[in-house]
Amino acid sequence: MNERPVHGYVVEKQALLPRLSRIEGQVRGIARMVEDERYCVDVLDQIAAVQAAVEKVALGLVDGHVRRCMASAAGDERDAKATELVAAVGRLLKTS
Amino acid sequence: MNERPVHGYVVEKQALLPRLSRIEGQVRGIARMVEDERYCVDVLDQIAAVQAAVEKVALGLVDGHVRRCMASAAGDERDAKATELVAAVGRLLKTS
Amino acid sequence: MNERPVHGYVVEKQALLPRLSRIEGQVRGIARMVEDERYCVDVLDQIAAVQAAVEKVALGLVDGHVRRCMASAAGDERDAKATELVAAVGRLLKTS
Amino acid sequence: MNERPVHGYVVEKQALLPRLSRIEGQVRGIARMVEDERYCVDVLDQIAAVQAAVEKVALGLVDGHVRRCMASAAGDERDAKATELVAAVGRLLKTS
């Protein structure tokens, strides 16, 4: 991992990885609730919690992209990165 | 599982559990992408895919709730279940 | 309006109409902000406010549908209404 | 409008204003549907259409902000603008 040109979120890795592993655990917990036939409204609430947690990770990545990928780019490249970012935000918002 | 009063989604269990385990794998894949410092726009796309998959599970549960939990209830109980469902949909829409 | 079979949200009309006219005003306000070239982050916040208000109206309709359209239906018809409702919630969640 | 420092979306104005006025008309149409007590699932579909249209306007503004507000800024100011943008996207995603 150390030799190649990084995309600049080495720092965030430390923040994102534990959050992702917590989300993985939450999803496993939901599977267990379904397995146990728990009341579906309770399951829906856990799903809403996963959605919120996943969006927070997404927002962390958007933040990193805007702040660093874009800062280090210039001119045409920056423009291309902006286009990519906006398209990705659109997919998160499910607009396109 | 067989003796206790089920909430009526025994049938969906078969559909939901494999989907949830696929989502768990997707989340693990995202962690790997972050670990490998993959381009954040690519990670964002995987996150959008997880969001869509999670919402499909949610919708399956809403469907089950409307169709069965509510059908088997009557009068006040049905009303209470409707209130719970709408509140849960609101949390999914993050309205409240 | 009085003669035809109503869909049961006569009561909600009183609640929904003022909210919708407020939303219309909010959208007009956003147009004015764009016209005046206001700072785009401020415009985005007004857009987020409109989204929240529109979702609250949607949730009010879901509530009415679950509580009355579905309550008054039976058997196959109820099933058809459940299918329609879940599909509509899916479109709100932009899942399908 | 011409004398003051613009926020750079003079060009988008031409694209955004007609879209906003179309959204205003859609919201008015929804009010009319509610007034006429139209079937709530049909109303929900119009609401989903408004949501999609509003999000497209939001995405257009995000695009403008990333591409120009941020491009013209430097150093600390760019950083502040990134923070603002990410916060605004978070509010659109209703994450925070």
CSV table of C-alpha atoms in Angstrom, one decimal, chain D residues 4-70:
chain,number,residue,atom,x,y,z
D,4,ARG,CA,-22.0,43.2,-7.4
D,5,PRO,CA,-19.6,40.3,-7.2
D,6,VAL,CA,-21.7,37.4,-8.4
D,7,HIS,CA,-21.4,33.9,-7.1
D,8,GLY,CA,-20.8,32.6,-10.5
D,9,TYR,CA,-24.0,31.0,-11.5
D,10,VAL,CA,-25.2,33.6,-13.9
D,11,VAL,CA,-25.1,31.0,-16.6
D,12,GLU,CA,-27.0,28.4,-14.6
D,13,LYS,CA,-29.7,30.9,-13.8
D,14,GLN,CA,-31.0,30.5,-17.3
D,15,ALA,CA,-31.3,26.7,-16.7
D,16,LEU,CA,-32.5,26.8,-13.1
D,17,LEU,CA,-35.2,29.4,-13.2
D,18,PRO,CA,-37.4,27.6,-15.8
D,19,ARG,CA,-37.0,24.4,-13.8
D,20,LEU,CA,-38.0,26.1,-10.6
D,21,SER,CA,-41.1,27.6,-12.2
D,22,ARG,CA,-42.0,24.1,-13.5
D,23,ILE,CA,-41.6,22.7,-9.9
D,24,GLU,CA,-43.8,25.5,-8.6
D,25,GLY,CA,-46.5,24.5,-11.2
D,26,GLN,CA,-46.1,20.8,-10.1
D,27,VAL,CA,-46.7,21.7,-6.5
D,28,ARG,CA,-49.7,23.7,-7.5
D,29,GLY,CA,-50.9,20.7,-9.4
D,30,ILE,CA,-50.5,18.5,-6.4
D,31,ALA,CA,-52.6,21.0,-4.3
D,32,ARG,CA,-55.3,20.7,-7.0
D,33,MET,CA,-55.2,16.9,-6.8
D,34,VAL,CA,-55.6,17.0,-3.1
D,35,GLU,CA,-58.4,19.6,-3.5
D,36,ASP,CA,-60.1,17.2,-5.9
D,37,GLU,CA,-59.6,14.3,-3.6
D,38,ARG,CA,-57.7,12.3,-6.1
D,39,TYR,CA,-56.5,8.9,-5.3
D,40,CYS,CA,-53.6,9.3,-2.8
D,41,VAL,CA,-51.3,6.9,-4.6
D,42,ASP,CA,-51.5,9.1,-7.7
D,43,VAL,CA,-50.7,12.1,-5.5
D,44,LEU,CA,-47.7,10.3,-4.0
D,45,ASP,CA,-46.4,9.7,-7.5
D,46,GLN,CA,-46.6,13.4,-8.3
D,47,ILE,CA,-44.8,14.1,-5.0
D,48,ALA,CA,-42.0,11.7,-6.0
D,49,ALA,CA,-41.7,13.6,-9.3
D,50,VAL,CA,-41.4,16.9,-7.5
D,51,GLN,CA,-38.7,15.4,-5.2
D,52,ALA,CA,-36.7,14.2,-8.2
D,53,ALA,CA,-37.0,17.6,-9.9
D,54,VAL,CA,-36.0,19.5,-6.7
D,55,GLU,CA,-33.0,17.2,-6.3
D,56,LYS,CA,-31.9,17.9,-9.9
D,57,VAL,CA,-31.9,21.6,-9.1
D,58,ALA,CA,-29.9,20.9,-6.0
D,59,LEU,CA,-27.4,18.9,-7.9
D,60,GLY,CA,-27.1,21.7,-10.4
D,61,LEU,CA,-26.2,24.1,-7.6
D,62,VAL,CA,-23.7,21.6,-6.1
D,63,ASP,CA,-22.1,21.3,-9.5
D,64,GLY,CA,-21.9,25.1,-9.8
D,65,HIS,CA,-20.4,25.4,-6.3
D,66,VAL,CA,-17.8,22.8,-6.8
D,67,ARG,CA,-16.8,24.0,-10.2
D,68,ARG,CA,-16.7,27.7,-9.7
D,69,CYS,CA,-17.1,29.0,-6.1
D,70,MET,CA,-14.4,26.5,-5.1
